[in-house]
XYZ file of N, CA and C in Angstrom:
807
model
N 109.844 106.671 115.506
C 111.009 106.057 116.154
C 112.225 106.084 115.249
N 112.023 105.814 113.945
C 113.144 105.832 113.009
C 113.739 107.224 112.879
N 112.901 108.235 113.045
C 113.365 109.612 112.934
C 113.910 110.159 114.246
N 113.766 109.361 115.316
C 114.208 109.839 116.616
C 113.243 110.814 117.261
N 112.004 110.861 116.766
C 111.009 111.782 117.319
C 110.308 111.197 118.537
N 110.364 109.877 118.688
C 109.817 109.226 119.876
C 110.678 108.012 120.185
N 110.734 107.628 121.446
C 111.611 106.535 121.851
C 110.843 105.221 121.923
N 111.473 104.131 121.500
C 110.810 102.812 121.593
C 110.727 102.366 123.046
N 109.682 101.608 123.375
C 109.559 101.043 124.726
C 110.578 99.926 124.933
N 110.982 99.294 123.840
C 112.027 98.276 123.906
C 112.620 98.116 122.516
N 113.802 97.496 122.449
C 114.437 97.267 121.164
C 115.137 98.508 120.637
N 115.577 98.424 119.396
C 116.321 99.497 118.762
C 115.803 99.769 117.354
N 115.963 101.004 116.918
C 115.705 101.362 115.523
C 116.987 101.953 114.971
N 117.501 101.342 113.910
C 118.745 101.829 113.324
C 118.501 102.265 111.883
N 119.072 103.405 111.545
C 118.963 103.957 110.199
C 120.370 104.281 109.712
N 120.753 103.700 108.582
C 122.101 103.905 108.042
C 123.174 103.550 109.072
N 122.863 102.543 109.889
C 123.805 102.092 110.900
C 123.808 102.931 112.162
N 122.960 103.955 112.221
C 122.917 104.852 113.379
C 121.708 104.546 114.252
N 121.891 104.581 115.555
C 120.800 104.404 116.507
C 119.974 105.687 116.524
N 118.703 105.591 116.135
C 117.884 106.798 115.997
C 117.564 107.452 117.338
N 117.726 106.705 118.447
C 117.499 107.296 119.766
C 118.750 108.021 120.254
N 119.909 107.397 120.103
C 121.162 107.983 120.606
C 121.778 108.989 119.632
N 121.556 108.772 118.335
C 122.157 109.643 117.315
C 121.084 110.361 116.511
N 120.081 110.885 117.223
C 118.931 111.493 116.559
C 119.284 112.600 115.584
N 120.203 113.481 115.949
C 120.560 114.598 115.072
C 121.235 114.117 113.797
N 122.135 113.154 113.929
C 122.832 112.620 112.745
C 121.853 111.896 111.828
N 120.886 111.202 112.418
C 119.865 110.521 111.613
C 119.027 111.540 110.851
N 118.610 112.605 111.549
C 117.755 113.621 110.912
C 118.465 114.312 109.748
N 119.778 114.430 109.818
C 120.519 115.056 108.730
C 120.513 114.198 107.470
N 120.319 112.906 107.637
C 120.406 111.978 106.506
C 119.039 111.588 105.944
N 117.969 111.978 106.642
C 116.628 111.543 106.254
C 115.750 112.742 105.912
N 114.964 112.598 104.852
C 113.919 113.557 104.537
C 112.579 112.952 104.914
N 111.701 113.752 105.512
C 110.431 113.216 106.019
C 109.265 114.053 105.526
N 108.313 113.392 104.890
C 107.091 114.048 104.439
C 105.929 113.497 105.255
N 105.429 114.265 106.233
C 104.325 113.766 107.065
C 103.003 113.744 106.303
N 102.019 113.121 106.918
C 100.690 113.049 106.293
C 100.120 114.441 106.063
N 100.299 115.329 107.018
C 99.837 116.710 106.908
C 101.047 117.622 106.787
N 101.251 118.191 105.620
C 102.436 119.017 105.392
C 102.174 120.429 105.901
N 103.092 120.959 106.716
C 102.936 122.310 107.245
C 103.897 123.288 106.590
N 103.357 124.406 106.075
C 104.179 125.457 105.483
C 103.705 126.811 106.011
N 104.526 127.825 105.822
C 104.105 129.187 106.144
C 103.180 129.662 105.034
N 101.906 129.871 105.377
C 100.880 130.161 104.383
C 101.109 131.494 103.672
N 101.711 132.466 104.375
C 101.902 133.785 103.769
C 103.242 133.908 103.056
N 103.950 132.777 102.910
C 105.165 132.714 102.106
C 104.839 132.053 100.777
N 105.606 132.378 99.770
C 105.463 131.667 98.500
C 106.097 130.288 98.627
N 105.847 129.446 97.624
C 106.470 128.130 97.636
C 107.979 128.240 97.664
N 108.520 129.147 96.853
C 109.970 129.338 96.803
C 110.506 129.826 98.143
N 109.830 130.757 98.773
C 110.288 131.287 100.064
C 110.310 130.201 101.135
N 109.329 129.314 101.104
C 109.313 128.205 102.059
C 110.523 127.298 101.863
N 110.845 127.014 100.614
C 112.000 126.164 100.335
C 113.312 126.848 100.735
N 113.412 128.131 100.479
C 114.622 128.866 100.851
C 114.822 128.856 102.359
N 113.717 128.957 103.088
C 113.791 128.937 104.548
C 114.347 127.597 105.036
N 113.809 126.505 104.481
C 114.283 125.169 104.847
C 115.749 124.981 104.456
N 116.106 125.470 103.282
C 117.476 125.313 102.789
C 118.476 126.024 103.705
N 118.139 127.217 104.144
C 119.048 127.958 105.016
C 119.133 127.315 106.393
N 118.019 126.747 106.865
C 118.065 126.002 108.128
C 118.984 124.798 108.016
N 119.097 124.259 106.797
C 119.960 123.099 106.567
C 121.413 123.490 106.327
N 121.691 124.793 106.371
C 123.074 125.248 106.260
C 123.519 125.622 104.866
N 122.613 125.683 103.895
C 123.001 126.071 102.540
C 123.152 127.586 102.438
N 124.091 128.024 101.611
C 124.241 129.464 101.374
C 123.033 129.971 100.593
N 122.788 131.271 100.634
C 121.612 131.822 99.952
C 121.668 131.592 98.449
N 122.863 131.739 97.883
C 122.994 131.560 96.436
C 122.708 130.115 96.052
N 123.319 129.177 96.773
C 123.112 127.759 96.481
C 121.669 127.353 96.781
N 121.115 127.888 97.875
C 119.745 127.558 98.269
C 118.757 127.965 97.181
N 118.935 129.154 96.631
C 118.007 129.630 95.607
C 118.091 128.789 94.338
N 119.317 128.500 93.913
C 119.493 127.694 92.695
C 118.876 126.306 92.874
N 119.107 125.739 94.047
C 118.609 124.398 94.299
C 117.082 124.378 94.429
N 116.529 125.395 95.102
C 115.083 125.471 95.292
C 114.362 125.621 93.956
N 114.895 126.469 93.086
C 114.277 126.658 91.768
C 114.332 125.382 90.951
N 115.460 124.678 91.023
C 115.603 123.418 90.298
C 114.612 122.372 90.807
N 114.467 122.278 92.125
C 113.554 121.296 92.703
C 112.103 121.599 92.351
N 111.745 122.883 92.345
C 110.362 123.222 92.003
C 110.048 122.857 90.564
N 111.042 122.963 89.687
C 110.859 122.508 88.314
C 110.670 120.996 88.284
N 111.495 120.276 89.032
C 111.461 118.809 89.020
C 110.154 118.247 89.543
N 109.533 118.938 90.504
C 108.272 118.428 91.065
C 107.050 119.037 90.369
N 107.279 119.788 89.292
C 106.153 120.319 88.525
C 105.556 121.593 89.059
N 106.338 122.374 89.824
C 105.832 123.637 90.373
C 106.610 124.838 89.826
N 107.204 124.669 88.668
C 108.010 125.744 88.089
C 107.230 127.011 87.834
N 105.917 126.900 87.597
C 105.090 128.081 87.328
C 104.460 128.646 88.601
N 104.759 128.028 89.751
C 104.112 128.472 91.000
C 105.131 128.889 92.062
N 106.322 129.270 91.625
C 107.366 129.606 92.599
C 106.995 130.811 93.443
N 106.318 131.797 92.846
C 105.990 133.031 93.565
C 104.570 133.025 94.129
N 103.862 131.943 93.927
C 102.482 131.851 94.411
C 102.475 131.543 95.900
N 101.595 132.236 96.661
C 101.506 131.979 98.092
C 101.023 130.558 98.342
N 101.580 129.912 99.350
C 101.199 128.536 99.663
C 99.724 128.453 100.054
N 99.175 129.531 100.602
C 97.750 129.537 100.957
C 96.862 129.328 99.733
N 97.410 129.573 98.537
C 96.655 129.396 97.291
C 96.939 128.046 96.639
N 97.805 127.242 97.253
C 98.151 125.936 96.689
C 97.026 124.928 96.923
N 96.826 124.046 95.954
C 95.907 122.920 96.140
C 96.599 121.856 96.985
N 95.839 120.836 97.386
C 96.416 119.737 98.171
C 97.561 119.056 97.408
N 97.347 118.827 96.112
C 98.368 118.180 95.313
C 99.624 119.020 95.199
N 99.447 120.331 95.055
C 100.602 121.224 94.970
C 101.371 121.229 96.284
N 100.659 121.166 97.395
C 101.319 121.121 98.704
C 102.163 119.851 98.849
N 101.615 118.720 98.362
C 102.368 117.474 98.434
C 103.627 117.547 97.577
N 103.518 118.169 96.415
C 104.679 118.326 95.544
C 105.721 119.232 96.202
N 105.239 120.316 96.799
C 106.151 121.217 97.507
C 106.787 120.490 98.689
N 106.010 119.616 99.324
C 106.542 118.822 100.428
C 107.691 117.937 99.988
N 107.562 117.338 98.794
C 108.653 116.510 98.270
C 109.899 117.354 97.987
N 109.676 118.548 97.413
C 110.813 119.441 97.170
C 111.475 119.826 98.489
N 110.666 120.072 99.509
C 111.167 120.446 100.828
C 111.994 119.307 101.439
N 111.540 118.064 101.190
C 112.258 116.887 101.682
C 113.615 116.750 100.988
N 113.666 117.078 99.695
C 114.862 116.840 98.882
C 115.897 117.957 98.969
N 115.531 119.080 99.554
C 116.408 120.240 99.525
C 117.743 119.998 100.225
N 117.767 119.050 101.168
C 119.013 118.820 101.906
C 119.746 117.556 101.443
N 119.368 117.035 100.282
C 120.027 115.851 99.710
C 120.026 114.670 100.669
N 118.853 114.194 101.085
C 118.807 113.063 102.019
C 119.191 111.761 101.330
N 119.651 110.791 102.117
C 119.942 109.459 101.580
C 118.685 108.594 101.572
N 117.766 108.903 102.473
C 116.507 108.167 102.594
C 115.381 109.184 102.754
N 114.247 108.929 102.110
C 113.078 109.769 102.376
C 111.942 108.880 102.868
N 111.232 109.370 103.866
C 110.107 108.652 104.469
C 108.831 109.428 104.174
N 107.876 108.756 103.551
C 106.624 109.390 103.147
C 105.458 108.728 103.875
N 104.674 109.532 104.572
C 103.543 109.012 105.338
C 102.239 109.371 104.642
N 101.566 108.369 104.065
C 100.299 108.559 103.343
C 100.386 109.743 102.372
N 101.321 109.733 101.440
C 101.533 110.913 100.582
C 100.383 111.234 99.634
N 99.524 110.249 99.326
C 98.454 110.497 98.345
C 97.109 110.790 99.001
N 97.084 110.878 100.326
C 95.824 111.089 101.040
C 95.169 112.398 100.603
N 93.903 112.311 100.207
C 93.147 113.506 99.850
C 93.362 114.004 98.439
N 94.143 113.285 97.634
C 94.386 113.724 96.261
C 93.370 113.122 95.305
N 93.060 113.853 94.223
C 92.181 113.300 93.194
C 92.974 112.278 92.374
N 92.286 111.439 91.568
C 92.982 110.374 90.833
C 94.159 110.860 89.990
N 94.002 112.003 89.314
C 95.110 112.507 88.500
C 96.279 112.930 89.385
N 95.964 113.567 90.521
C 97.011 113.970 91.456
C 97.755 112.772 92.020
N 97.020 111.690 92.291
C 97.648 110.462 92.789
C 98.620 109.910 91.752
N 98.157 109.818 90.496
C 99.013 109.277 89.428
C 100.283 110.112 89.259
N 100.136 111.424 89.294
C 101.285 112.307 89.093
C 102.282 112.184 90.242
N 101.761 112.108 91.479
C 102.654 112.024 92.633
C 103.371 110.673 92.675
N 102.648 109.598 92.355
C 103.281 108.275 92.338
C 104.362 108.195 91.264
N 104.092 108.806 90.113
C 105.098 108.817 89.040
C 106.340 109.578 89.494
N 106.132 110.649 90.234
C 107.258 111.440 90.735
C 108.066 110.642 91.758
N 107.384 109.945 92.649
C 108.066 109.129 93.660
C 108.850 108.008 92.983
N 108.241 107.372 91.988
C 108.912 106.291 91.259
C 110.173 106.799 90.574
N 110.080 107.997 90.025
C 111.230 108.586 89.346
C 112.371 108.875 90.323
N 112.011 109.390 91.492
C 113.022 109.684 92.507
C 113.774 108.418 92.916
N 113.030 107.323 93.034
C 113.631 106.079 93.488
C 114.456 105.414 92.392
N 113.866 105.247 91.226
C 114.479 104.418 90.200
C 115.471 105.159 89.313
N 115.253 106.452 89.129
C 116.158 107.199 88.258
C 117.244 107.917 89.047
N 116.940 108.297 90.286
C 117.902 109.072 91.066
C 118.495 108.276 92.226
N 118.100 107.010 92.360
C 118.737 106.125 93.330
C 118.423 106.406 94.780
N 117.336 107.110 95.058
C 116.961 107.394 96.443
C 116.232 106.202 97.054
N 116.502 105.946 98.320
C 115.724 104.949 99.054
C 114.464 105.625 99.572
N 113.294 105.107 99.192
C 112.019 105.690 99.589
C 111.274 104.692 100.458
N 110.940 105.112 101.667
C 110.132 104.294 102.572
C 108.742 104.906 102.610
N 107.767 104.144 102.137
C 106.409 104.648 101.973
C 105.466 103.927 102.923
N 104.723 104.698 103.706
C 103.711 104.126 104.587
C 102.334 104.489 104.045
N 101.488 103.468 103.811
C 100.181 103.749 103.219
C 99.210 102.611 103.470
N 97.908 102.955 103.535
C 96.850 101.947 103.604
C 96.288 101.636 102.215
N 96.727 102.385 101.203
C 96.255 102.162 99.837
C 97.145 101.105 99.185
N 96.745 99.851 99.330
C 97.619 98.749 98.951
C 97.898 98.679 97.462
N 96.934 99.059 96.652
C 97.170 99.015 95.198
C 98.226 100.028 94.786
N 98.238 101.167 95.450
C 99.264 102.165 95.158
C 100.633 101.656 95.596
N 100.675 101.007 96.758
C 101.929 100.435 97.249
C 102.440 99.397 96.261
N 101.541 98.533 95.796
C 101.936 97.484 94.854
C 102.459 98.074 93.556
N 101.922 99.219 93.169
C 102.288 99.823 91.890
C 103.728 100.341 91.883
N 104.217 100.836 93.015
C 105.516 101.520 92.983
C 106.597 100.899 93.857
N 106.233 99.981 94.771
C 107.228 99.484 95.724
C 107.909 98.206 95.245
N 109.216 98.114 95.479
C 109.972 96.905 95.150
C 109.812 95.846 96.237
N 109.757 96.288 97.488
C 109.580 95.376 98.626
C 108.521 95.959 99.545
N 107.782 95.075 100.205
C 106.721 95.525 101.101
C 106.855 94.838 102.460
N 106.329 95.493 103.468
C 106.219 94.893 104.793
C 104.789 95.067 105.262
N 104.193 94.006 105.787
C 102.799 94.047 106.232
C 102.728 94.038 107.752
N 102.104 95.068 108.290
C 101.903 95.162 109.733
C 100.439 94.879 110.059
N 100.204 93.986 110.984
C 98.859 93.702 111.483
C 98.930 93.734 112.999
N 98.103 94.590 113.603
C 98.094 94.757 115.054
C 99.489 95.070 115.602
N 100.201 95.906 114.869
C 101.507 96.360 115.326
C 102.636 95.380 115.131
N 102.383 94.250 114.503
C 103.423 93.249 114.293
C 103.749 93.126 112.801
N 105.039 93.064 112.494
C 105.468 92.842 111.112
C 105.344 91.350 110.810
N 104.314 90.997 110.034
C 104.030 89.586 109.786
C 104.711 89.049 108.524
N 104.998 89.928 107.593
C 105.618 89.449 106.350
C 106.351 90.587 105.673
N 107.419 90.244 104.959
C 108.113 91.255 104.164
C 108.831 90.559 103.015
N 108.971 91.293 101.931
C 109.604 90.759 100.734
C 108.949 91.352 99.505
N 109.298 90.827 98.324
C 108.597 91.321 97.139
C 107.277 90.567 96.979
N 106.374 91.161 96.238
C 104.992 90.655 96.168
C 104.932 89.275 95.520
N 105.742 89.034 94.508
C 105.720 87.734 93.828
C 106.122 86.610 94.778
N 107.166 86.833 95.579
C 107.617 85.798 96.510
C 106.583 85.540 97.596
N 105.982 86.611 98.110
C 104.954 86.459 99.141
C 103.758 85.698 98.595
N 103.357 86.030 97.379
C 102.218 85.361 96.747
C 102.506 83.875 96.543
N 103.698 83.562 96.049
C 104.057 82.164 95.777
C 104.077 81.329 97.054
N 104.543 81.928 98.159
C 104.648 81.170 99.408
C 103.295 80.974 100.075
N 102.351 81.887 99.826
C 101.043 81.813 100.497
C 100.044 80.955 99.736
N 100.032 81.088 98.420
C 98.994 80.439 97.618
C 99.581 79.263 96.839
N 100.214 78.364 97.586
C 100.888 77.218 96.956
C 99.906 76.219 96.367
N 98.679 76.142 96.898
C 97.724 75.153 96.411
C 97.276 75.451 94.980
N 97.181 76.725 94.644
C 96.835 77.101 93.273
C 97.483 78.460 92.962
N 98.781 78.435 92.695
C 99.484 79.700 92.453
C 98.988 80.454 91.232
N 98.383 79.731 90.266
C 97.852 80.389 89.071
C 96.391 79.979 88.878
N 95.547 80.966 88.628
C 94.151 80.707 88.299
C 93.857 81.410 86.980
N 93.427 80.625 85.985
C 93.166 81.174 84.654
C 91.678 81.046 84.359
N 91.073 82.150 83.957
C 89.646 82.150 83.627
C 89.470 82.332 82.130
N 88.592 81.502 81.570
C 88.324 81.576 80.135
C 86.818 81.656 79.919
N 86.382 82.579 79.075
C 84.969 82.669 78.692
C 84.838 82.076 77.296
N 83.927 81.093 77.172
C 83.828 80.347 75.920
C 82.372 80.260 75.467
N 82.169 79.649 74.284
C 80.809 79.353 73.830
C 80.265 78.186 74.658
N 78.952 77.970 74.606
C 78.341 77.047 75.574
C 77.777 75.764 74.982
N 78.199 75.384 73.780
C 77.713 74.111 73.227
C 78.111 72.967 74.158
N 77.148 72.115 74.548
C 77.369 71.152 75.634
C 78.424 70.094 75.306
N 78.324 69.442 74.174
C 79.241 68.347 73.869
C 80.704 68.784 73.741
N 81.002 69.884 72.992
C 82.401 70.330 72.934
C 82.976 70.670 74.314
N 82.143 71.212 75.202
C 82.624 71.588 76.534
C 83.005 70.353 77.337
N 82.202 69.281 77.218
C 82.522 68.040 77.927
C 83.857 67.485 77.445
N 84.050 67.508 76.134
C 85.310 67.027 75.570
C 86.465 67.947 76.002
N 86.182 69.250 76.056
C 87.199 70.235 76.403
C 87.744 70.000 77.801
N 86.858 69.663 78.743
C 87.315 69.417 80.113
C 88.359 68.289 80.145
N 88.092 67.232 79.393
C 89.004 66.087 79.367
C 90.358 66.481 78.791
N 90.333 67.238 77.692
C 91.577 67.622 77.023
C 92.378 68.599 77.884
N 91.685 69.550 78.511
C 92.378 70.526 79.360
C 93.037 69.843 80.561
N 92.360 68.814 81.087
C 92.893 68.121 82.256
C 94.211 67.416 81.940
N 94.434 67.133 80.650
C 95.669 66.459 80.248
C 96.865 67.405 80.145
N 96.621 68.725 80.226
C 97.720 69.684 80.134
C 98.560 69.595 81.403
N 99.862 69.470 81.232
C 100.769 69.391 82.373
C 100.709 70.691 83.181
N 100.351 70.576 84.455
C 100.264 71.756 85.320
C 98.851 72.111 85.716
N 97.846 71.590 84.997
C 96.455 71.870 85.349
C 96.057 71.026 86.553
N 95.533 71.676 87.598
C 95.172 70.982 88.833
C 93.688 70.653 88.894
N 92.846 71.631 88.526
C 91.395 71.395 88.572
C 90.701 72.348 87.613
N 89.498 71.975 87.219
C 88.716 72.787 86.283
C 87.303 72.926 86.826
N 86.830 74.147 86.951
C 85.464 74.405 87.400
C 84.744 75.161 86.290
N 83.608 74.625 85.846
C 82.855 75.245 84.759
C 81.555 75.823 85.309
N 81.393 77.127 85.153
C 80.178 77.824 85.556
C 79.608 78.524 84.328
N 78.658 77.855 83.660
C 78.083 78.424 82.448
C 79.125 78.533 81.364
N 79.409 79.775 80.949
C 80.379 80.011 79.879
C 81.792 80.259 80.401
N 81.961 80.203 81.709
C 83.266 80.552 82.296
C 83.959 79.313 82.849
N 85.186 79.098 82.420
C 86.032 78.041 82.964
C 87.008 78.664 83.962
N 87.066 78.100 85.150
C 88.050 78.549 86.145
C 89.043 77.402 86.321
N 90.260 77.628 85.852
C 91.259 76.559 85.787
C 92.392 76.856 86.758
N 92.541 76.008 87.769
C 93.630 76.158 88.739
C 94.848 75.403 88.231
N 96.008 76.077 88.291
C 97.218 75.492 87.710
C 98.410 75.627 88.652
N 99.339 74.686 88.509
C 100.566 74.736 89.307
C 101.602 75.644 88.669
N 101.438 75.963 87.391
C 102.336 76.868 86.688
C 101.537 77.611 85.623
N 102.172 78.588 85.012
C 101.472 79.412 84.029
C 101.386 78.685 82.683
N 100.196 78.146 82.391
C 99.992 77.436 81.122
C 98.903 78.137 80.306
N 98.858 79.449 80.399
C 97.837 80.233 79.695
C 97.854 79.958 78.199
N 99.022 79.950 77.598
C 99.118 79.745 76.151
C 98.617 78.355 75.760
N 98.945 77.327 76.548
C 98.485 75.967 76.256
C 96.969 75.878 76.331
N 96.382 76.542 77.328
C 94.923 76.521 77.491
C 94.242 77.175 76.293
N 94.743 78.317 75.866
C 94.151 79.007 74.713
C 94.233 78.131 73.468
N 95.389 77.491 73.279
C 95.607 76.655 72.093
C 94.628 75.470 72.079
N 94.423 74.829 73.235
C 93.537 73.661 73.324
C 92.091 74.062 73.084
N 91.666 75.178 73.672
C 90.273 75.611 73.503
C 89.959 75.851 72.032
N 90.825 76.562 71.343
C 90.602 76.874 69.928
C 90.649 75.608 69.078
N 91.592 74.692 69.389
C 91.721 73.462 68.595
C 90.521 72.544 68.763
N 89.786 72.695 69.870
C 88.584 71.881 70.096
C 87.355 72.463 69.405
N 87.538 73.542 68.665
C 86.427 74.139 67.940
C 85.498 74.953 68.823
N 85.966 75.344 69.994
C 85.159 76.150 70.921
C 85.567 77.608 70.776
N 84.574 78.495 70.687
C 84.866 79.926 70.577
C 85.418 80.454 71.903
N 86.543 81.151 71.854
C 87.166 81.736 73.035
C 86.926 83.241 73.008
N 86.149 83.743 73.978
C 85.804 85.161 74.023
C 86.723 85.978 74.927
N 87.237 85.318 75.947
C 88.058 86.070 76.907
C 88.958 85.103 77.671
N 90.192 85.530 77.938
C 91.125 84.707 78.695
C 91.942 85.624 79.603
N 92.000 85.312 80.887
C 92.760 86.157 81.812
C 93.407 85.300 82.888
N 94.567 85.764 83.349
C 95.284 85.074 84.417
C 95.155 85.894 85.693
N 94.584 85.281 86.719
C 94.461 85.975 88.003
C 95.818 86.001 88.682
N 96.198 87.182 89.133
C 97.435 87.318 89.886
C 97.088 87.785 91.296
N 97.627 87.106 92.287
C 97.370 87.493 93.662
C 98.157 88.758 93.972
N 97.439 89.782 94.384
C 98.072 91.062 94.669
C 98.222 91.304 96.159
N 98.625 92.510 96.494
C 98.871 92.869 97.885
C 97.587 92.821 98.704
N 96.458 93.136 98.080
C 95.166 93.035 98.790
C 94.918 91.605 99.245
N 95.144 90.642 98.349
C 94.938 89.229 98.698
C 95.896 88.790 99.799
N 97.154 89.220 99.688
C 98.158 88.836 100.672
C 97.824 89.422 102.036
N 97.456 90.692 102.054
C 97.125 91.333 103.326
C 95.889 90.680 103.954
N 94.888 90.383 103.108
C 93.655 89.759 103.619
C 93.965 88.414 104.257
N 94.897 87.681 103.658
C 95.299 86.390 104.223
C 95.853 86.564 105.630
N 96.775 87.508 105.802
C 97.370 87.719 107.114
C 96.382 88.342 108.093
N 95.537 89.242 107.598
C 94.581 89.892 108.484
C 93.547 88.894 108.995
N 93.078 88.000 108.131
C 92.101 87.003 108.536
C 92.694 85.997 109.522
N 94.023 85.786 109.423
C 94.677 84.837 110.326
C 95.266 85.504 111.558
N 94.935 86.789 111.767
C 95.568 87.530 112.864
C 94.750 87.541 114.144
N 93.611 86.851 114.161
C 92.775 86.864 115.352
C 93.454 86.229 116.554
N 94.429 85.356 116.270
C 95.140 84.702 117.381
C 96.274 85.568 117.928
N 96.548 86.694 117.242
C 97.633 87.548 117.723
C 97.225 88.258 119.011
N 98.146 88.466 119.969
C 97.809 89.160 121.206
C 97.563 90.638 120.950
């Protein structure tokens, strides 16, 4: 709908102030789109595919070639310009897809499941490239993905859709703070298990400003806090003569946030 490829049943979709249904051509000129399945001419080289797209976008042959070569270098395909696309790996195709998206200097790029089917190294490389495009070159990147950890790694703002409804949007820290108000911070500490020091430790930890509750399971303390008092907890444990083996602060991520909304979505129509 944002690209003007299909019409909404109701409402409007606006991109850069333009109605994507009424001004579809103008919207398409300003947006680069990388679909989940990238299609190229298999019997063309990577460079030839880019030149074809560039000329369709109205670039002269001289400018198109210079720009295509530069983009292939930027996406890490400088050594594969003359290689047939039929010989490209999945990761190389995704990189070529990004170059194809950028050839017309879009103001916004939309990426649909860009890491699907890539090996871990390919995922890391592609995410680093997307991050660079956004943060170093000032491009607005709209990323659609079911891989929430990847989204959390590179996105400044997120929107969560459940059953076709946008239930939440904002940055992850704000969403986490608003959802998990009862215990915004959970700190886990692994300690030695001498019984008497642990009993004394519970009393002393409870006196720390911000500590809400303490649950002790064997050698592990699970401390719920209203604010981040990790340093105070470490200091108290050591001062009580208890060995501290491990200390970590649980942070609610996008998986936790999505699970919250998904579990509460049964009432949605």
